[in-house]
Amino acid sequence: MWNSPKVGILGGGQLGRMLVESANRLNIQCNVLDAENAPAKQISFHDGHVTGSFKEREAVRQLAKTCDVLTAEIEHVDTYALEEVASEVRMEPSWQAIRTIQNKFNQKEHLRKYGIPMADHRELVKNTPEELAAVGEQLGYPMMLKSKTMAYDGRGNFRVNSKADIPEALEALKDRPLYAEKWAYFKMELAVMAIKTKDGVLSYPTVETVQEDSICKLVYAPARNVSDKINQEAQALARKAVSAFEGKGAFGVEMFLLEDDSLMLCEIASRIHNSGHYTIEGCALSQFDSHMRAILDLPIPAKSLEIRTPSIMLNIIGGATPDSHLKAAEAALSIPNASIHLYSKGAAKPGRKMGHVTVTAATMHEAETMIQPLVDIVDEMRA
Ligand code: ATP
Ligand code: MG
Ligand code: MG
Protein backbone atom coordinates (compact mmCIF):
# COMPACT_ATOMS: atom_id res chain seq x y z
CA MET A 1 0.00 0.00 0.00
CA TRP A 2 1.29 3.46 -0.73
CA ASN A 3 2.23 5.75 2.08
CA SER A 4 -0.53 8.43 2.11
CA PRO A 5 1.35 10.74 -0.23
CA LYS A 6 0.63 14.45 -0.33
CA VAL A 7 0.20 15.90 -3.80
CA GLY A 8 0.70 19.61 -4.46
CA ILE A 9 -1.37 21.06 -7.29
CA LEU A 10 -0.49 24.32 -8.99
CA GLY A 11 -3.88 25.79 -9.78
CA GLY A 12 -7.27 25.15 -8.22
CA GLY A 13 -9.73 25.73 -11.05
CA GLN A 14 -12.13 23.12 -12.42
CA LEU A 15 -9.35 20.75 -13.50
CA GLY A 16 -7.79 20.87 -10.04
CA ARG A 17 -11.22 20.39 -8.52
CA MET A 18 -11.89 17.23 -10.53
CA LEU A 19 -8.41 15.99 -9.67
CA VAL A 20 -9.21 16.48 -5.99
CA GLU A 21 -12.53 14.64 -6.44
CA SER A 22 -10.54 11.69 -7.74
CA ALA A 23 -7.82 11.91 -5.08
CA ASN A 24 -10.42 12.10 -2.31
CA ARG A 25 -11.64 8.62 -3.18
CA LEU A 26 -8.13 7.23 -2.65
CA ASN A 27 -7.69 9.29 0.50
CA ILE A 28 -4.82 11.23 -1.05
CA GLN A 29 -4.40 14.74 0.30
CA CYS A 30 -4.03 17.46 -2.32
CA ASN A 31 -2.49 20.75 -1.28
CA VAL A 32 -3.75 23.34 -3.73
CA LEU A 33 -1.93 26.55 -4.62
CA ASP A 34 -4.41 29.18 -5.73
CA ALA A 35 -6.57 32.00 -4.39
CA GLU A 36 -8.54 31.34 -1.24
CA ASN A 37 -11.78 29.49 -1.92
CA ALA A 38 -10.68 28.41 -5.42
CA PRO A 39 -12.97 25.65 -6.82
CA ALA A 40 -10.55 22.84 -5.88
CA LYS A 41 -10.17 24.08 -2.31
CA GLN A 42 -13.91 24.21 -1.74
CA ILE A 43 -14.16 20.41 -1.77
CA SER A 44 -11.05 19.64 0.26
CA PHE A 45 -10.87 20.70 3.90
CA HIS A 46 -7.45 20.58 5.57
CA ASP A 47 -4.72 23.05 6.48
CA GLY A 48 -2.29 22.17 3.67
CA HIS A 49 -3.53 24.56 0.97
CA VAL A 50 -1.43 27.54 -0.02
CA THR A 51 -2.89 30.94 -0.83
CA GLY A 52 -1.26 32.66 -3.76
CA SER A 53 -0.62 32.21 -7.45
CA PHE A 54 1.14 29.52 -9.46
CA LYS A 55 2.96 32.42 -11.08
CA GLU A 56 4.56 33.54 -7.78
CA ARG A 57 7.93 32.07 -6.95
CA GLU A 58 7.56 32.30 -3.18
CA ALA A 59 4.14 30.61 -3.24
CA VAL A 60 5.49 27.72 -5.33
CA ARG A 61 8.39 27.32 -2.88
CA GLN A 62 5.94 27.22 0.00
CA LEU A 63 3.81 24.57 -1.73
CA ALA A 64 6.88 22.46 -2.50
CA LYS A 65 7.71 22.25 1.20
CA THR A 66 4.37 20.66 2.01
CA CYS A 67 4.19 17.75 -0.44
CA ASP A 68 5.77 14.58 -1.81
CA VAL A 69 5.05 15.35 -5.45
CA LEU A 70 3.96 18.44 -7.36
CA THR A 71 1.74 18.61 -10.41
CA ALA A 72 -0.14 21.33 -12.30
CA GLU A 73 -3.65 21.78 -13.66
CA ILE A 74 -2.46 24.49 -16.03
CA GLU A 75 0.64 24.99 -18.19
CA HIS A 76 0.93 28.73 -17.57
CA VAL A 77 2.92 28.32 -14.34
CA ASP A 78 6.26 29.76 -13.22
CA THR A 79 8.59 27.02 -14.45
CA TYR A 80 11.61 28.89 -13.06
CA ALA A 81 10.14 28.45 -9.58
CA LEU A 82 9.65 24.76 -10.38
CA GLU A 83 13.24 24.47 -11.58
CA GLU A 84 14.39 25.97 -8.30
CA VAL A 85 12.52 23.46 -6.13
CA ALA A 86 13.38 20.48 -8.36
CA SER A 87 16.06 19.25 -5.98
CA GLU A 88 13.60 19.21 -3.07
CA VAL A 89 10.47 17.71 -4.56
CA ARG A 90 9.47 15.67 -7.58
CA MET A 91 7.44 17.51 -10.23
CA GLU A 92 5.28 15.56 -12.70
CA PRO A 93 5.38 16.20 -15.54
CA SER A 94 8.83 17.83 -15.52
CA TRP A 95 9.33 21.60 -15.45
CA GLN A 96 11.24 21.19 -18.72
CA ALA A 97 8.17 19.64 -20.40
CA ILE A 98 5.91 22.40 -19.10
CA ARG A 99 8.35 25.14 -20.11
CA THR A 100 8.53 23.85 -23.67
CA ILE A 101 4.81 23.18 -23.97
CA GLN A 102 3.64 26.49 -22.46
CA ASN A 103 5.20 28.29 -25.43
CA LYS A 104 3.30 26.94 -28.44
CA PHE A 105 6.03 27.92 -30.88
CA ASN A 106 8.76 26.20 -28.84
CA GLN A 107 6.44 23.21 -28.41
CA LYS A 108 6.16 22.89 -32.17
CA GLU A 109 9.85 23.41 -32.80
CA HIS A 110 10.54 20.64 -30.29
CA LEU A 111 7.98 18.25 -31.79
CA ARG A 112 9.30 18.88 -35.28
CA LYS A 113 12.52 17.09 -34.26
CA TYR A 114 10.43 13.99 -33.56
CA GLY A 115 8.76 14.01 -36.96
CA ILE A 116 5.29 14.96 -35.68
CA PRO A 117 3.11 16.28 -38.54
CA MET A 118 1.95 19.87 -37.93
CA ALA A 119 0.71 22.88 -39.87
CA ASP A 120 3.57 24.81 -41.40
CA HIS A 121 4.37 27.84 -39.25
CA ARG A 122 6.61 30.91 -39.03
CA GLU A 123 7.88 32.87 -36.08
CA LEU A 124 7.39 36.62 -35.92
CA VAL A 125 10.16 38.60 -34.28
CA LYS A 126 9.22 42.20 -34.96
CA ASN A 127 5.43 41.91 -35.08
CA THR A 128 5.23 44.53 -37.83
CA PRO A 129 2.66 44.58 -40.67
CA GLU A 130 5.50 44.14 -43.18
CA GLU A 131 6.81 41.06 -41.41
CA LEU A 132 3.34 39.48 -41.18
CA ALA A 133 2.65 40.31 -44.84
CA ALA A 134 5.85 38.48 -45.79
CA VAL A 135 4.71 35.48 -43.73
CA GLY A 136 1.31 35.67 -45.44
CA GLU A 137 3.07 35.41 -48.80
CA GLN A 138 4.73 32.21 -47.62
CA LEU A 139 1.83 30.53 -45.79
CA GLY A 140 -1.04 31.85 -47.90
CA TYR A 141 -4.46 33.03 -46.68
CA PRO A 142 -6.31 32.38 -44.52
CA MET A 143 -3.67 31.82 -41.88
CA MET A 144 -3.93 31.69 -38.09
CA LEU A 145 -1.96 34.28 -36.15
CA LYS A 146 -1.26 32.89 -32.69
CA SER A 147 0.18 34.08 -29.42
CA LYS A 148 3.07 31.81 -28.45
CA THR A 149 2.19 32.08 -24.77
CA MET A 150 -0.76 32.35 -22.38
CA ALA A 151 -3.20 31.03 -24.97
CA TYR A 152 -6.38 29.20 -24.03
CA ASP A 153 -9.89 28.82 -25.41
CA GLY A 154 -8.79 30.52 -28.60
CA ARG A 155 -7.85 33.72 -26.72
CA GLY A 156 -4.58 34.20 -28.47
CA ASN A 157 -5.71 33.21 -31.98
CA PHE A 158 -6.70 35.51 -34.81
CA ARG A 159 -7.77 34.31 -38.25
CA VAL A 160 -6.15 36.45 -40.91
CA ASN A 161 -8.26 36.10 -44.04
CA SER A 162 -6.27 38.40 -46.28
CA LYS A 163 -3.57 41.02 -46.25
CA ALA A 164 -6.26 43.59 -45.41
CA ASP A 165 -6.80 41.95 -41.99
CA ILE A 166 -3.18 42.40 -40.90
CA PRO A 167 -3.55 45.68 -38.95
CA GLU A 168 -6.59 44.35 -37.04
CA ALA A 169 -4.85 41.05 -36.27
CA LEU A 170 -1.74 42.75 -34.90
CA GLU A 171 -3.88 45.11 -32.86
CA ALA A 172 -5.89 42.20 -31.38
CA LEU A 173 -2.73 40.36 -30.30
CA LYS A 174 -0.53 43.35 -29.58
CA ASP A 175 2.27 43.08 -27.01
CA ARG A 176 2.23 39.29 -27.25
CA PRO A 177 4.95 37.06 -28.71
CA LEU A 178 3.54 35.77 -32.00
CA TYR A 179 3.82 33.14 -34.69
CA ALA A 180 1.61 32.29 -37.64
CA GLU A 181 0.26 28.95 -38.83
CA LYS A 182 -0.83 27.81 -42.24
CA TRP A 183 -4.57 27.18 -42.33
CA ALA A 184 -5.46 23.53 -41.64
CA TYR A 185 -8.43 22.49 -43.77
CA PHE A 186 -9.68 19.82 -41.42
CA LYS A 187 -12.84 17.77 -41.75
CA MET A 188 -12.89 17.01 -38.07
CA GLU A 189 -10.98 17.76 -34.87
CA LEU A 190 -9.85 14.79 -32.83
CA ALA A 191 -8.23 14.47 -29.42
CA VAL A 192 -6.53 11.77 -27.41
CA MET A 193 -5.68 11.73 -23.72
CA ALA A 194 -2.26 10.15 -23.27
CA ILE A 195 -1.00 9.00 -19.89
CA LYS A 196 2.74 8.95 -19.37
CA THR A 197 3.79 6.50 -16.68
CA LYS A 198 7.09 5.24 -15.36
CA ASP A 199 6.81 2.38 -17.88
CA GLY A 200 5.68 4.13 -21.08
CA VAL A 201 2.72 5.95 -22.59
CA LEU A 202 -0.87 4.70 -22.49
CA SER A 203 -3.73 6.26 -24.40
CA TYR A 204 -7.48 6.61 -24.16
CA PRO A 205 -9.48 6.11 -27.37
CA THR A 206 -9.75 8.89 -29.95
CA VAL A 207 -12.56 11.38 -29.44
CA GLU A 208 -14.10 14.00 -31.65
CA THR A 209 -14.11 17.60 -30.44
CA VAL A 210 -16.28 20.40 -31.74
CA GLN A 211 -15.09 23.95 -31.11
CA GLU A 212 -17.26 27.03 -31.49
CA ASP A 213 -15.41 30.35 -31.63
CA SER A 214 -12.26 28.32 -30.82
CA ILE A 215 -13.78 27.11 -27.50
CA CYS A 216 -14.46 23.42 -27.02
CA LYS A 217 -18.22 22.90 -27.07
CA LEU A 218 -18.85 19.18 -27.52
CA VAL A 219 -16.83 15.98 -27.24
CA TYR A 220 -18.03 12.71 -28.77
CA ALA A 221 -16.40 9.60 -27.34
CA PRO A 222 -15.56 7.61 -29.34
CA ALA A 223 -15.20 9.87 -32.41
CA ARG A 224 -18.16 9.37 -34.77
CA ASN A 225 -17.63 7.85 -38.22
CA VAL A 226 -13.93 7.44 -37.71
CA SER A 227 -12.43 4.14 -38.83
CA ASP A 228 -10.60 1.91 -36.44
CA LYS A 229 -7.46 2.61 -38.47
CA ILE A 230 -7.69 6.37 -37.88
CA ASN A 231 -8.57 5.80 -34.23
CA GLN A 232 -5.41 3.73 -33.82
CA GLU A 233 -3.27 6.16 -35.85
CA ALA A 234 -4.44 9.10 -33.76
CA GLN A 235 -3.61 7.26 -30.53
CA ALA A 236 -0.19 6.31 -31.91
CA LEU A 237 0.47 9.93 -32.92
CA ALA A 238 -0.53 11.14 -29.46
CA ARG A 239 1.73 8.61 -27.73
CA LYS A 240 4.64 9.50 -30.00
CA ALA A 241 4.20 13.24 -29.40
CA VAL A 242 3.92 12.83 -25.64
CA SER A 243 7.00 10.57 -25.58
CA ALA A 244 8.99 13.63 -26.66
CA PHE A 245 8.59 15.10 -23.17
CA GLU A 246 9.96 14.19 -19.77
CA GLY A 247 7.78 13.36 -16.83
CA LYS A 248 4.63 11.54 -15.90
CA GLY A 249 0.94 12.30 -15.98
CA ALA A 250 -1.92 13.08 -18.33
CA PHE A 251 -1.38 15.01 -21.56
CA GLY A 252 -4.17 16.25 -23.84
CA VAL A 253 -3.31 15.95 -27.51
CA GLU A 254 -5.43 17.89 -30.02
CA MET A 255 -5.33 16.94 -33.70
CA PHE A 256 -6.81 17.79 -37.07
CA LEU A 257 -8.16 15.06 -39.36
CA LEU A 258 -7.58 16.38 -42.87
CA GLU A 259 -9.62 15.74 -46.02
CA ASP A 260 -7.24 12.97 -47.12
CA ASP A 261 -7.63 11.23 -43.74
CA SER A 262 -4.13 12.18 -42.64
CA LEU A 263 -3.57 13.56 -39.15
CA MET A 264 -1.87 16.72 -37.99
CA LEU A 265 -1.13 17.77 -34.44
CA CYS A 266 -2.88 20.98 -33.31
CA GLU A 267 -1.31 21.29 -29.85
CA ILE A 268 -0.43 19.44 -26.67
CA ALA A 269 -1.44 20.35 -23.14
CA SER A 270 0.79 19.03 -20.35
CA ARG A 271 -2.18 18.25 -18.13
CA ILE A 272 -5.64 16.84 -17.71
CA HIS A 273 -7.81 18.30 -20.43
CA ASN A 274 -11.35 19.30 -21.35
CA SER A 275 -11.45 16.68 -24.12
CA GLY A 276 -11.00 14.00 -21.43
CA HIS A 277 -13.87 14.93 -19.10
CA TYR A 278 -16.04 12.20 -20.64
CA THR A 279 -13.74 9.62 -19.02
CA ILE A 280 -15.35 10.31 -15.62
CA GLU A 281 -18.51 8.51 -16.71
CA GLY A 282 -17.30 6.79 -19.87
CA CYS A 283 -14.33 4.78 -18.59
CA ALA A 284 -13.42 2.72 -15.56
CA LEU A 285 -10.59 5.10 -14.74
CA SER A 286 -11.10 8.80 -15.44
CA GLN A 287 -8.28 10.96 -16.77
CA PHE A 288 -8.04 12.38 -13.23
CA ASP A 289 -7.71 8.90 -11.70
CA SER A 290 -5.06 8.01 -14.28
CA HIS A 291 -3.15 11.24 -13.77
CA MET A 292 -3.00 10.66 -10.00
CA ARG A 293 -1.90 7.07 -10.46
CA ALA A 294 0.72 8.00 -13.07
CA ILE A 295 2.40 10.65 -10.93
CA LEU A 296 2.39 8.32 -7.90
CA ASP A 297 3.63 5.27 -9.82
CA LEU A 298 0.46 3.30 -9.06
CA PRO A 299 -0.77 0.63 -11.50
CA ILE A 300 -3.00 1.63 -14.43
CA PRO A 301 -4.52 -1.39 -16.19
CA ALA A 302 -4.72 -0.45 -19.91
CA LYS A 303 -8.18 -2.04 -20.10
CA SER A 304 -9.46 0.56 -17.62
CA LEU A 305 -8.89 3.27 -20.27
CA GLU A 306 -11.31 1.73 -22.77
CA ILE A 307 -14.65 3.43 -23.37
CA ARG A 308 -17.36 1.44 -21.58
CA THR A 309 -20.27 3.31 -23.05
CA PRO A 310 -20.63 5.94 -25.80
CA SER A 311 -20.49 9.37 -24.19
CA ILE A 312 -21.10 12.96 -25.20
CA MET A 313 -19.76 15.86 -23.17
CA LEU A 314 -21.25 19.33 -23.49
CA ASN A 315 -19.54 22.34 -21.93
CA ILE A 316 -21.67 24.81 -20.02
CA ILE A 317 -20.20 28.16 -20.89
CA GLY A 318 -21.08 31.58 -19.47
CA GLY A 319 -23.72 33.11 -21.70
CA ALA A 320 -25.73 36.25 -22.31
CA THR A 321 -26.78 36.68 -18.67
CA PRO A 322 -24.90 35.95 -15.39
CA ASP A 323 -27.17 32.99 -14.64
CA SER A 324 -27.39 31.42 -18.12
CA HIS A 325 -25.19 28.55 -17.03
CA LEU A 326 -27.42 27.78 -14.05
CA LYS A 327 -30.44 27.60 -16.33
CA ALA A 328 -28.56 25.14 -18.52
CA ALA A 329 -27.63 23.04 -15.49
CA GLU A 330 -31.23 23.10 -14.30
CA ALA A 331 -32.42 21.90 -17.67
CA ALA A 332 -29.83 19.11 -17.56
CA LEU A 333 -31.46 17.77 -14.40
CA SER A 334 -34.28 16.42 -16.57
CA ILE A 335 -32.07 14.93 -19.29
CA PRO A 336 -31.86 11.13 -18.94
CA ASN A 337 -28.39 9.74 -18.20
CA ALA A 338 -26.94 13.23 -17.79
CA SER A 339 -24.17 13.67 -15.21
CA ILE A 340 -23.81 17.32 -14.26
CA HIS A 341 -20.58 18.94 -13.12
CA LEU A 342 -20.69 22.55 -11.88
CA TYR A 343 -17.33 24.12 -11.14
CA SER A 344 -18.37 26.77 -8.59
CA LYS A 345 -16.15 29.41 -10.15
CA GLY A 346 -18.31 32.31 -9.00
CA ALA A 347 -19.43 34.93 -11.49
CA ALA A 348 -20.04 33.75 -15.01
CA LYS A 349 -18.62 35.74 -17.86
CA PRO A 350 -19.46 35.13 -21.50
CA GLY A 351 -17.12 32.43 -22.80
CA ARG A 352 -16.04 31.24 -19.33
CA LYS A 353 -16.31 27.49 -18.73
CA MET A 354 -18.72 27.11 -15.80
CA GLY A 355 -19.48 23.40 -15.90
CA HIS A 356 -20.13 20.44 -18.15
CA VAL A 357 -22.63 17.67 -18.68
CA THR A 358 -21.89 14.15 -19.88
CA VAL A 359 -24.60 11.91 -21.30
CA THR A 360 -23.87 8.21 -21.69
CA ALA A 361 -26.02 5.68 -23.53
CA ALA A 362 -25.96 2.21 -25.06
CA THR A 363 -25.39 3.72 -28.52
CA MET A 364 -24.00 7.04 -29.75
CA HIS A 365 -27.29 7.68 -31.57
CA GLU A 366 -29.21 7.34 -28.33
CA ALA A 367 -26.78 9.68 -26.53
CA GLU A 368 -27.17 12.23 -29.35
CA THR A 369 -30.95 12.07 -29.09
CA MET A 370 -30.89 12.52 -25.33
CA ILE A 371 -28.48 15.45 -25.26
CA GLN A 372 -30.00 17.38 -28.20
CA PRO A 373 -32.57 19.34 -26.13
CA LEU A 374 -29.74 20.52 -23.89
CA VAL A 375 -27.60 21.52 -26.86
CA ASP A 376 -30.56 23.58 -28.12
CA ILE A 377 -30.89 25.32 -24.73
CA VAL A 378 -27.16 26.07 -24.56
CA ASP A 379 -27.29 27.46 -28.12
CA GLU A 380 -30.14 29.78 -27.17
CA MET A 381 -28.22 31.10 -24.18
CA ARG A 382 -25.11 32.00 -26.10
CA ALA A 383 -23.87 35.49 -25.55
P1 ATP B 1 -7.11 25.49 -26.00
O1 ATP B 1 -8.23 26.04 -25.18
O2 ATP B 1 -7.44 24.17 -26.63
O3 ATP B 1 -5.79 25.50 -25.29
P2 ATP B 1 -5.88 27.47 -27.70
O4 ATP B 1 -6.30 28.85 -27.35
O5 ATP B 1 -4.54 27.02 -27.24
O6 ATP B 1 -7.00 26.47 -27.27
P3 ATP B 1 -5.63 26.24 -30.34
O7 ATP B 1 -5.91 24.91 -29.77
O8 ATP B 1 -4.30 26.45 -30.96
O9 ATP B 1 -5.93 27.41 -29.29
O10 ATP B 1 -6.73 26.60 -31.42
C1 ATP B 1 -8.09 26.65 -31.05
C2 ATP B 1 -8.93 26.20 -32.23
O11 ATP B 1 -8.70 27.05 -33.36
C3 ATP B 1 -8.60 24.80 -32.74
O12 ATP B 1 -9.24 23.81 -31.98
C4 ATP B 1 -9.12 24.89 -34.17
O13 ATP B 1 -10.52 24.81 -34.19
C5 ATP B 1 -8.72 26.31 -34.56
N1 ATP B 1 -7.37 26.32 -35.18
C6 ATP B 1 -6.18 26.40 -34.55
N2 ATP B 1 -5.15 26.38 -35.39
C7 ATP B 1 -5.67 26.28 -36.63
C8 ATP B 1 -5.11 26.20 -37.96
N3 ATP B 1 -3.80 26.23 -38.16
N4 ATP B 1 -5.99 26.08 -38.98
C9 ATP B 1 -7.32 26.04 -38.77
N5 ATP B 1 -7.90 26.12 -37.57
C10 ATP B 1 -7.11 26.24 -36.49
MG1 MG C 1 -4.00 25.58 -25.94
MG1 MG D 1 -6.43 23.86 -28.31
PDB file of C-alpha atoms and ligand atoms in Angstrom, residues 75-76 104 107 151-154 254 267-269 271 273, ligand 2:
ATOM      1  CA  GLU A  75       0.635  24.987 -18.189  1.00  0.00           C
ATOM      2  CA  HIS A  76       0.932  28.730 -17.568  1.00  0.00           C
ATOM      3  CA  LYS A 104       3.301  26.944 -28.440  1.00  0.00           C
ATOM      4  CA  GLN A 107       6.442  23.214 -28.408  1.00  0.00           C
ATOM      5  CA  ALA A 151      -3.198  31.030 -24.969  1.00  0.00           C
ATOM      6  CA  TYR A 152      -6.377  29.196 -24.032  1.00  0.00           C
ATOM      7  CA  ASP A 153      -9.895  28.819 -25.406  1.00  0.00           C
ATOM      8  CA  GLY A 154      -8.795  30.524 -28.603  1.00  0.00           C
ATOM      9  CA  GLU A 254      -5.429  17.891 -30.021  1.00  0.00           C
ATOM     10  CA  GLU A 267      -1.312  21.287 -29.854  1.00  0.00           C
ATOM     11  CA  ILE A 268      -0.435  19.444 -26.671  1.00  0.00           C
ATOM     12  CA  ALA A 269      -1.440  20.351 -23.137  1.00  0.00           C
ATOM     13  CA  ARG A 271      -2.180  18.247 -18.134  1.00  0.00           C
ATOM     14  CA  HIS A 273      -7.812  18.299 -20.430  1.00  0.00           C
TER      15      HIS A 273
HETATM   16 MG    MG B   2      -3.998  25.584 -25.938  1.00  0.00          MG
END
